[in-house]
mmCIF file of N, CA, C and O in Angstrom:
data_model
loop_
_atom_site.group_PDB
_atom_site.id
_atom_site.type_symbol
_atom_site.label_atom_id
_atom_site.label_comp_id
_atom_site.label_asym_id
_atom_site.label_seq_id
_atom_site.Cartn_x
_atom_site.Cartn_y
_atom_site.Cartn_z
ATOM 1 N N MET A 1 11.443 -1.664 -23.086
ATOM 2 C CA MET A 1 11.126 -2.251 -21.803
ATOM 3 C C MET A 1 10.136 -1.348 -21.080
ATOM 4 O O MET A 1 10.306 -0.141 -21.042
ATOM 5 N N HIS A 2 9.096 -1.937 -20.539
ATOM 6 C CA HIS A 2 8.064 -1.181 -19.831
ATOM 7 C C HIS A 2 8.276 -1.264 -18.321
ATOM 8 O O HIS A 2 8.666 -2.298 -17.801
ATOM 9 N N ARG A 3 7.980 -0.167 -17.650
ATOM 10 C CA ARG A 3 8.072 -0.124 -16.194
ATOM 11 C C ARG A 3 6.663 -0.176 -15.616
ATOM 12 O O ARG A 3 5.777 0.549 -16.068
ATOM 13 N N VAL A 4 6.486 -1.028 -14.601
ATOM 14 C CA VAL A 4 5.177 -1.222 -13.978
ATOM 15 C C VAL A 4 5.313 -1.038 -12.478
ATOM 16 O O VAL A 4 6.236 -1.562 -11.854
ATOM 17 N N LEU A 5 4.361 -0.297 -11.910
ATOM 18 C CA LEU A 5 4.267 -0.119 -10.463
ATOM 19 C C LEU A 5 3.145 -1.015 -9.950
ATOM 20 O O LEU A 5 2.043 -1.004 -10.488
ATOM 21 N N VAL A 6 3.435 -1.803 -8.915
ATOM 22 C CA VAL A 6 2.425 -2.668 -8.302
ATOM 23 C C VAL A 6 2.231 -2.221 -6.863
ATOM 24 O O VAL A 6 3.192 -2.112 -6.103
ATOM 25 N N THR A 7 0.954 -1.951 -6.486
ATOM 26 C CA THR A 7 0.649 -1.503 -5.122
ATOM 27 C C THR A 7 -0.399 -2.387 -4.448
ATOM 28 O O THR A 7 -1.022 -1.969 -3.488
ATOM 29 N N VAL A 8 -0.577 -3.603 -4.938
ATOM 30 C CA VAL A 8 -1.561 -4.540 -4.378
ATOM 31 C C VAL A 8 -0.875 -5.330 -3.264
ATOM 32 O O VAL A 8 0.040 -6.112 -3.549
ATOM 33 N N PRO A 9 -1.294 -5.161 -1.993
ATOM 34 C CA PRO A 9 -0.589 -5.800 -0.885
ATOM 35 C C PRO A 9 -0.351 -7.315 -1.031
ATOM 36 O O PRO A 9 0.767 -7.769 -0.762
ATOM 37 N N PRO A 10 -1.319 -8.131 -1.452
ATOM 38 C CA PRO A 10 -1.026 -9.568 -1.586
ATOM 39 C C PRO A 10 0.048 -9.870 -2.642
ATOM 40 O O PRO A 10 0.758 -10.869 -2.529
ATOM 41 N N VAL A 11 0.160 -9.012 -3.631
ATOM 42 C CA VAL A 11 1.190 -9.210 -4.650
ATOM 43 C C VAL A 11 2.531 -8.672 -4.162
ATOM 44 O O VAL A 11 3.562 -9.325 -4.310
ATOM 45 N N THR A 12 2.530 -7.486 -3.559
ATOM 46 C CA THR A 12 3.789 -6.906 -3.086
ATOM 47 C C THR A 12 4.420 -7.750 -1.980
ATOM 48 O O THR A 12 5.638 -7.841 -1.904
ATOM 49 N N SER A 13 3.597 -8.386 -1.161
ATOM 50 C CA SER A 13 4.159 -9.213 -0.082
ATOM 51 C C SER A 13 4.693 -10.551 -0.595
ATOM 52 O O SER A 13 5.423 -11.236 0.108
ATOM 53 N N ASN A 14 4.357 -10.911 -1.821
ATOM 54 C CA ASN A 14 4.861 -12.138 -2.457
ATOM 55 C C ASN A 14 5.573 -11.800 -3.765
ATOM 56 O O ASN A 14 5.473 -12.539 -4.742
ATOM 57 N N SER A 15 6.291 -10.701 -3.783
ATOM 58 C CA SER A 15 6.854 -10.174 -5.025
ATOM 59 C C SER A 15 7.744 -11.172 -5.760
ATOM 60 O O SER A 15 7.720 -11.226 -6.986
ATOM 61 N N GLN A 16 8.520 -11.968 -5.046
ATOM 62 C CA GLN A 16 9.406 -12.928 -5.703
ATOM 63 C C GLN A 16 8.639 -13.928 -6.564
ATOM 64 O O GLN A 16 9.110 -14.365 -7.608
ATOM 65 N N LYS A 17 7.442 -14.255 -6.131
ATOM 66 C CA LYS A 17 6.595 -15.202 -6.864
ATOM 67 C C LYS A 17 6.185 -14.639 -8.230
ATOM 68 O O LYS A 17 5.995 -15.392 -9.185
ATOM 69 N N PHE A 18 6.065 -13.331 -8.339
ATOM 70 C CA PHE A 18 5.546 -12.698 -9.547
ATOM 71 C C PHE A 18 6.623 -12.125 -10.465
ATOM 72 O O PHE A 18 6.349 -11.821 -11.626
ATOM 73 N N LEU A 19 7.846 -11.977 -9.979
ATOM 74 C CA LEU A 19 8.903 -11.346 -10.780
ATOM 75 C C LEU A 19 9.137 -12.053 -12.109
ATOM 76 O O LEU A 19 9.289 -11.403 -13.142
ATOM 77 N N SER A 20 9.166 -13.359 -12.105
ATOM 78 C CA SER A 20 9.460 -14.094 -13.344
ATOM 79 C C SER A 20 8.383 -13.859 -14.411
ATOM 80 O O SER A 20 8.680 -13.844 -15.603
ATOM 81 N N ILE A 21 7.146 -13.670 -13.984
ATOM 82 C CA ILE A 21 6.066 -13.400 -14.944
ATOM 83 C C ILE A 21 6.314 -12.069 -15.641
ATOM 84 O O ILE A 21 6.235 -11.972 -16.865
ATOM 85 N N PHE A 22 6.640 -11.040 -14.880
ATOM 86 C CA PHE A 22 6.912 -9.729 -15.469
ATOM 87 C C PHE A 22 8.148 -9.776 -16.361
ATOM 88 O O PHE A 22 8.164 -9.222 -17.457
ATOM 89 N N GLU A 23 9.205 -10.445 -15.897
ATOM 90 C CA GLU A 23 10.443 -10.538 -16.671
ATOM 91 C C GLU A 23 10.217 -11.255 -18.002
ATOM 92 O O GLU A 23 10.807 -10.887 -19.016
ATOM 93 N N LYS A 24 9.361 -12.257 -17.996
ATOM 94 C CA LYS A 24 9.056 -13.012 -19.212
ATOM 95 C C LYS A 24 8.536 -12.089 -20.311
ATOM 96 O O LYS A 24 8.770 -12.307 -21.496
ATOM 97 N N TYR A 25 7.816 -11.049 -19.926
ATOM 98 C CA TYR A 25 7.235 -10.104 -20.879
ATOM 99 C C TYR A 25 8.025 -8.800 -20.962
ATOM 100 O O TYR A 25 7.503 -7.769 -21.372
ATOM 101 N N ASN A 26 9.287 -8.875 -20.551
ATOM 102 C CA ASN A 26 10.217 -7.751 -20.690
ATOM 103 C C ASN A 26 9.745 -6.500 -19.939
ATOM 104 O O ASN A 26 9.806 -5.387 -20.467
ATOM 105 N N MET A 27 9.241 -6.698 -18.722
ATOM 106 C CA MET A 27 8.795 -5.583 -17.898
ATOM 107 C C MET A 27 9.670 -5.465 -16.653
ATOM 108 O O MET A 27 10.050 -6.463 -16.057
ATOM 109 N N VAL A 28 9.955 -4.229 -16.303
ATOM 110 C CA VAL A 28 10.631 -3.941 -15.051
ATOM 111 C C VAL A 28 9.539 -3.553 -14.078
ATOM 112 O O VAL A 28 8.722 -2.672 -14.355
ATOM 113 N N VAL A 29 9.500 -4.204 -12.935
ATOM 114 C CA VAL A 29 8.415 -3.960 -11.986
ATOM 115 C C VAL A 29 8.981 -3.514 -10.647
ATOM 116 O O VAL A 29 10.021 -3.989 -10.209
ATOM 117 N N ASP A 30 8.299 -2.548 -10.052
ATOM 118 C CA ASP A 30 8.618 -2.101 -8.698
ATOM 119 C C ASP A 30 7.396 -2.355 -7.834
ATOM 120 O O ASP A 30 6.267 -2.072 -8.245
ATOM 121 N N PHE A 31 7.630 -2.897 -6.666
ATOM 122 C CA PHE A 31 6.562 -3.199 -5.721
ATOM 123 C C PHE A 31 6.623 -2.180 -4.593
ATOM 124 O O PHE A 31 7.595 -2.136 -3.850
ATOM 125 N N GLU A 32 5.595 -1.356 -4.489
ATOM 126 C CA GLU A 32 5.508 -0.344 -3.425
ATOM 127 C C GLU A 32 4.681 -0.943 -2.303
ATOM 128 O O GLU A 32 3.474 -1.104 -2.421
ATOM 129 N N LYS A 33 5.351 -1.295 -1.221
ATOM 130 C CA LYS A 33 4.674 -1.981 -0.125
ATOM 131 C C LYS A 33 3.964 -1.006 0.807
ATOM 132 O O LYS A 33 4.480 0.050 1.129
ATOM 133 N N ALA A 34 2.773 -1.405 1.207
ATOM 134 C CA ALA A 34 1.973 -0.664 2.176
ATOM 135 C C ALA A 34 1.059 -1.669 2.859
ATOM 136 O O ALA A 34 0.740 -2.710 2.280
ATOM 137 N N GLU A 35 0.643 -1.362 4.065
ATOM 138 C CA GLU A 35 -0.236 -2.276 4.781
ATOM 139 C C GLU A 35 -1.565 -2.460 4.056
ATOM 140 O O GLU A 35 -2.047 -3.565 3.891
ATOM 141 N N GLN A 36 -2.172 -1.378 3.597
ATOM 142 C CA GLN A 36 -3.436 -1.475 2.866
ATOM 143 C C GLN A 36 -3.399 -0.645 1.583
ATOM 144 O O GLN A 36 -3.657 -1.150 0.513
ATOM 145 N N ILE A 37 -3.090 0.647 1.714
ATOM 146 C CA ILE A 37 -3.000 1.504 0.530
ATOM 147 C C ILE A 37 -1.739 2.362 0.617
ATOM 148 O O ILE A 37 -1.247 2.654 1.698
ATOM 149 N N VAL A 38 -1.253 2.763 -0.539
ATOM 150 C CA VAL A 38 -0.093 3.654 -0.602
ATOM 151 C C VAL A 38 -0.596 5.086 -0.437
ATOM 152 O O VAL A 38 -1.602 5.472 -1.032
ATOM 153 N N ASN A 39 0.092 5.847 0.363
ATOM 154 C CA ASN A 39 -0.248 7.246 0.623
ATOM 155 C C ASN A 39 -0.393 8.013 -0.696
ATOM 156 O O ASN A 39 0.409 7.864 -1.614
ATOM 157 N N ARG A 40 -1.407 8.826 -0.797
ATOM 158 C CA ARG A 40 -1.723 9.579 -2.021
ATOM 159 C C ARG A 40 -0.543 10.415 -2.511
ATOM 160 O O ARG A 40 -0.237 10.438 -3.705
ATOM 161 N N SER A 41 0.119 11.124 -1.614
ATOM 162 C CA SER A 41 1.239 11.979 -2.046
ATOM 163 C C SER A 41 2.396 11.139 -2.592
ATOM 164 O O SER A 41 3.083 11.563 -3.532
ATOM 165 N N ILE A 42 2.600 9.953 -2.047
ATOM 166 C CA ILE A 42 3.632 9.058 -2.580
ATOM 167 C C ILE A 42 3.240 8.600 -3.984
ATOM 168 O O ILE A 42 4.060 8.604 -4.900
ATOM 169 N N LEU A 43 1.967 8.224 -4.148
ATOM 170 C CA LEU A 43 1.492 7.816 -5.475
ATOM 171 C C LEU A 43 1.678 8.921 -6.504
ATOM 172 O O LEU A 43 2.119 8.672 -7.628
ATOM 173 N N GLU A 44 1.326 10.137 -6.127
ATOM 174 C CA GLU A 44 1.430 11.268 -7.048
ATOM 175 C C GLU A 44 2.867 11.473 -7.525
ATOM 176 O O GLU A 44 3.093 11.879 -8.664
ATOM 177 N N SER A 45 3.831 11.173 -6.668
ATOM 178 C CA SER A 45 5.230 11.330 -7.077
ATOM 179 C C SER A 45 5.735 10.121 -7.858
ATOM 180 O O SER A 45 6.647 10.254 -8.671
ATOM 181 N N LEU A 46 5.121 8.963 -7.651
ATOM 182 C CA LEU A 46 5.601 7.743 -8.303
ATOM 183 C C LEU A 46 5.005 7.477 -9.684
ATOM 184 O O LEU A 46 5.737 7.147 -10.619
ATOM 185 N N ILE A 47 3.692 7.568 -9.807
ATOM 186 C CA ILE A 47 3.065 7.022 -11.011
ATOM 187 C C ILE A 47 3.466 7.674 -12.337
ATOM 188 O O ILE A 47 3.445 6.987 -13.352
ATOM 189 N N PRO A 48 3.873 8.947 -12.375
ATOM 190 C CA PRO A 48 4.311 9.472 -13.684
ATOM 191 C C PRO A 48 5.561 8.772 -14.224
ATOM 192 O O PRO A 48 5.843 8.838 -15.419
ATOM 193 N N LYS A 49 6.290 8.080 -13.370
ATOM 194 C CA LYS A 49 7.529 7.408 -13.768
ATOM 195 C C LYS A 49 7.273 6.045 -14.415
ATOM 196 O O LYS A 49 8.194 5.434 -14.946
ATOM 197 N N TYR A 50 6.033 5.562 -14.361
ATOM 198 C CA TYR A 50 5.721 4.206 -14.807
ATOM 199 C C TYR A 50 4.812 4.204 -16.030
ATOM 200 O O TYR A 50 3.976 5.080 -16.201
ATOM 201 N N ASP A 51 4.971 3.168 -16.838
ATOM 202 C CA ASP A 51 4.109 2.962 -18.008
ATOM 203 C C ASP A 51 2.792 2.320 -17.604
ATOM 204 O O ASP A 51 1.769 2.530 -18.248
ATOM 205 N N GLY A 52 2.826 1.502 -16.553
ATOM 206 C CA GLY A 52 1.635 0.812 -16.091
ATOM 207 C C GLY A 52 1.567 0.782 -14.582
ATOM 208 O O GLY A 52 2.591 0.897 -13.890
ATOM 209 N N TRP A 53 0.356 0.626 -14.074
ATOM 210 C CA TRP A 53 0.127 0.604 -12.623
ATOM 211 C C TRP A 53 -0.912 -0.460 -12.316
ATOM 212 O O TRP A 53 -2.014 -0.426 -12.872
ATOM 213 N N ILE A 54 -0.553 -1.396 -11.465
ATOM 214 C CA ILE A 54 -1.486 -2.407 -10.969
ATOM 215 C C ILE A 54 -1.777 -2.042 -9.526
ATOM 216 O O ILE A 54 -0.885 -2.072 -8.683
ATOM 217 N N LEU A 55 -3.035 -1.647 -9.261
ATOM 218 C CA LEU A 55 -3.375 -1.122 -7.945
ATOM 219 C C LEU A 55 -4.448 -1.942 -7.252
ATOM 220 O O LEU A 55 -5.156 -2.714 -7.884
ATOM 221 N N GLY A 56 -4.537 -1.736 -5.956
ATOM 222 C CA GLY A 56 -5.543 -2.414 -5.149
ATOM 223 C C GLY A 56 -6.624 -1.444 -4.715
ATOM 224 O O GLY A 56 -7.434 -1.002 -5.522
ATOM 225 N N ASP A 57 -6.601 -1.056 -3.462
ATOM 226 C CA ASP A 57 -7.655 -0.210 -2.901
ATOM 227 C C ASP A 57 -7.362 1.289 -2.964
ATOM 228 O O ASP A 57 -8.120 2.082 -2.433
ATOM 229 N N GLU A 58 -6.265 1.681 -3.605
ATOM 230 C CA GLU A 58 -5.957 3.101 -3.706
ATOM 231 C C GLU A 58 -7.077 3.830 -4.451
ATOM 232 O O GLU A 58 -7.750 3.250 -5.295
ATOM 233 N N LEU A 59 -7.209 5.114 -4.133
ATOM 234 C CA LEU A 59 -8.216 5.927 -4.806
ATOM 235 C C LEU A 59 -7.816 6.094 -6.269
ATOM 236 O O LEU A 59 -6.745 6.603 -6.589
ATOM 237 N N PHE A 60 -8.667 5.641 -7.144
ATOM 238 C CA PHE A 60 -8.423 5.643 -8.583
ATOM 239 C C PHE A 60 -9.395 6.646 -9.188
ATOM 240 O O PHE A 60 -10.545 6.347 -9.434
ATOM 241 N N ASP A 61 -8.925 7.878 -9.359
ATOM 242 C CA ASP A 61 -9.818 8.925 -9.857
ATOM 243 C C ASP A 61 -9.176 9.669 -11.024
ATOM 244 O O ASP A 61 -8.032 9.400 -11.399
ATOM 245 N N GLU A 62 -9.927 10.578 -11.608
ATOM 246 C CA GLU A 62 -9.447 11.295 -12.776
ATOM 247 C C GLU A 62 -8.174 12.091 -12.477
ATOM 248 O O GLU A 62 -7.255 12.143 -13.296
ATOM 249 N N GLU A 63 -8.104 12.677 -11.302
ATOM 250 C CA GLU A 63 -6.925 13.485 -10.944
ATOM 251 C C GLU A 63 -5.655 12.641 -10.909
ATOM 252 O O GLU A 63 -4.627 13.047 -11.459
ATOM 253 N N ILE A 64 -5.723 11.473 -10.293
ATOM 254 C CA ILE A 64 -4.517 10.639 -10.193
ATOM 255 C C ILE A 64 -4.114 10.117 -11.570
ATOM 256 O O ILE A 64 -2.940 10.012 -11.889
ATOM 257 N N ILE A 65 -5.090 9.839 -12.431
ATOM 258 C CA ILE A 65 -4.776 9.396 -13.791
ATOM 259 C C ILE A 65 -4.121 10.534 -14.582
ATOM 260 O O ILE A 65 -3.141 10.316 -15.300
ATOM 261 N N LYS A 66 -4.630 11.748 -14.440
ATOM 262 C CA LYS A 66 -4.024 12.900 -15.128
ATOM 263 C C LYS A 66 -2.582 13.104 -14.672
ATOM 264 O O LYS A 66 -1.706 13.403 -15.486
ATOM 265 N N ILE A 67 -2.342 12.947 -13.381
ATOM 266 C CA ILE A 67 -0.983 13.086 -12.854
ATOM 267 C C ILE A 67 -0.085 12.029 -13.487
ATOM 268 O O ILE A 67 1.020 12.317 -13.927
ATOM 269 N N GLY A 68 -0.566 10.798 -13.540
ATOM 270 C CA GLY A 68 0.215 9.724 -14.149
ATOM 271 C C GLY A 68 0.482 9.961 -15.618
ATOM 272 O O GLY A 68 1.599 9.776 -16.113
ATOM 273 N N MET A 69 -0.547 10.408 -16.332
ATOM 274 C CA MET A 69 -0.412 10.626 -17.770
ATOM 275 C C MET A 69 0.403 11.866 -18.114
ATOM 276 O O MET A 69 0.841 12.024 -19.258
ATOM 277 N N SER A 70 0.643 12.732 -17.132
ATOM 278 C CA SER A 70 1.544 13.860 -17.369
ATOM 279 C C SER A 70 2.976 13.356 -17.539
ATOM 280 O O SER A 70 3.835 14.069 -18.031
ATOM 281 N N GLY A 71 3.180 12.118 -17.134
ATOM 282 C CA GLY A 71 4.468 11.449 -17.320
ATOM 283 C C GLY A 71 4.298 10.305 -18.301
ATOM 284 O O GLY A 71 3.807 10.502 -19.402
ATOM 285 N N ASN A 72 4.640 9.107 -17.864
ATOM 286 C CA ASN A 72 4.652 7.937 -18.746
ATOM 287 C C ASN A 72 3.431 7.036 -18.645
ATOM 288 O O ASN A 72 3.275 6.139 -19.468
ATOM 289 N N LEU A 73 2.578 7.206 -17.668
ATOM 290 C CA LEU A 73 1.490 6.262 -17.426
ATOM 291 C C LEU A 73 0.563 6.134 -18.630
ATOM 292 O O LEU A 73 0.047 7.128 -19.141
ATOM 293 N N ARG A 74 0.358 4.887 -19.066
ATOM 294 C CA ARG A 74 -0.520 4.618 -20.197
ATOM 295 C C ARG A 74 -1.596 3.593 -19.865
ATOM 296 O O ARG A 74 -2.553 3.444 -20.620
ATOM 297 N N ALA A 75 -1.458 2.875 -18.745
ATOM 298 C CA ALA A 75 -2.463 1.877 -18.375
ATOM 299 C C ALA A 75 -2.469 1.699 -16.864
ATOM 300 O O ALA A 75 -1.432 1.752 -16.211
ATOM 301 N N ALA A 76 -3.685 1.503 -16.317
ATOM 302 C CA ALA A 76 -3.853 1.231 -14.894
ATOM 303 C C ALA A 76 -4.913 0.143 -14.752
ATOM 304 O O ALA A 76 -5.952 0.192 -15.406
ATOM 305 N N ILE A 77 -4.622 -0.829 -13.911
ATOM 306 C CA ILE A 77 -5.552 -1.937 -13.683
ATOM 307 C C ILE A 77 -5.792 -2.027 -12.192
ATOM 308 O O ILE A 77 -4.851 -2.144 -11.407
ATOM 309 N N GLN A 78 -7.051 -1.972 -11.804
ATOM 310 C CA GLN A 78 -7.405 -2.087 -10.394
ATOM 311 C C GLN A 78 -7.894 -3.498 -10.118
ATOM 312 O O GLN A 78 -8.850 -3.957 -10.726
ATOM 313 N N ILE A 79 -7.222 -4.159 -9.211
ATOM 314 C CA ILE A 79 -7.540 -5.535 -8.839
ATOM 315 C C ILE A 79 -8.592 -5.561 -7.743
ATOM 316 O O ILE A 79 -8.511 -4.820 -6.782
ATOM 317 N N GLY A 80 -9.589 -6.389 -7.903
ATOM 318 C CA GLY A 80 -10.540 -6.651 -6.828
ATOM 319 C C GLY A 80 -11.723 -5.725 -6.716
ATOM 320 O O GLY A 80 -12.448 -5.770 -5.738
ATOM 321 N N ARG A 81 -11.945 -4.864 -7.708
ATOM 322 C CA ARG A 81 -13.096 -3.979 -7.666
ATOM 323 C C ARG A 81 -13.819 -4.025 -8.993
ATOM 324 O O ARG A 81 -13.196 -4.068 -10.042
ATOM 325 N N ALA A 82 -15.100 -3.966 -8.924
ATOM 326 C CA ALA A 82 -15.896 -3.881 -10.142
ATOM 327 C C ALA A 82 -16.471 -2.481 -10.235
ATOM 328 O O ALA A 82 -17.046 -1.986 -9.272
ATOM 329 N N HIS A 83 -16.292 -1.839 -11.341
ATOM 330 C CA HIS A 83 -16.831 -0.499 -11.560
ATOM 331 C C HIS A 83 -17.996 -0.607 -12.526
ATOM 332 O O HIS A 83 -17.884 -1.207 -13.576
ATOM 333 N N VAL A 84 -19.109 -0.025 -12.165
ATOM 334 C CA VAL A 84 -20.290 -0.082 -13.027
ATOM 335 C C VAL A 84 -20.580 1.294 -13.577
ATOM 336 O O VAL A 84 -20.439 2.291 -12.923
#
């Protein structure tokens, strides 16, 4: 079973709508609610505990990925941004 952290406000505010999708694929999901972004220090303590992270506007940089990968993090998907 995979654990996924979701920090995208439109998804976290409608978490019940999305739970069945995650459950269908045998994933345990936690929704970390924030008005716009989750505080960096909170993220640093949370993401190593998860296999995957679905994020919104949080700062997605090499340091935060290294912190996540020091634990269980193996995939991160940022919604709503295009990186070139």
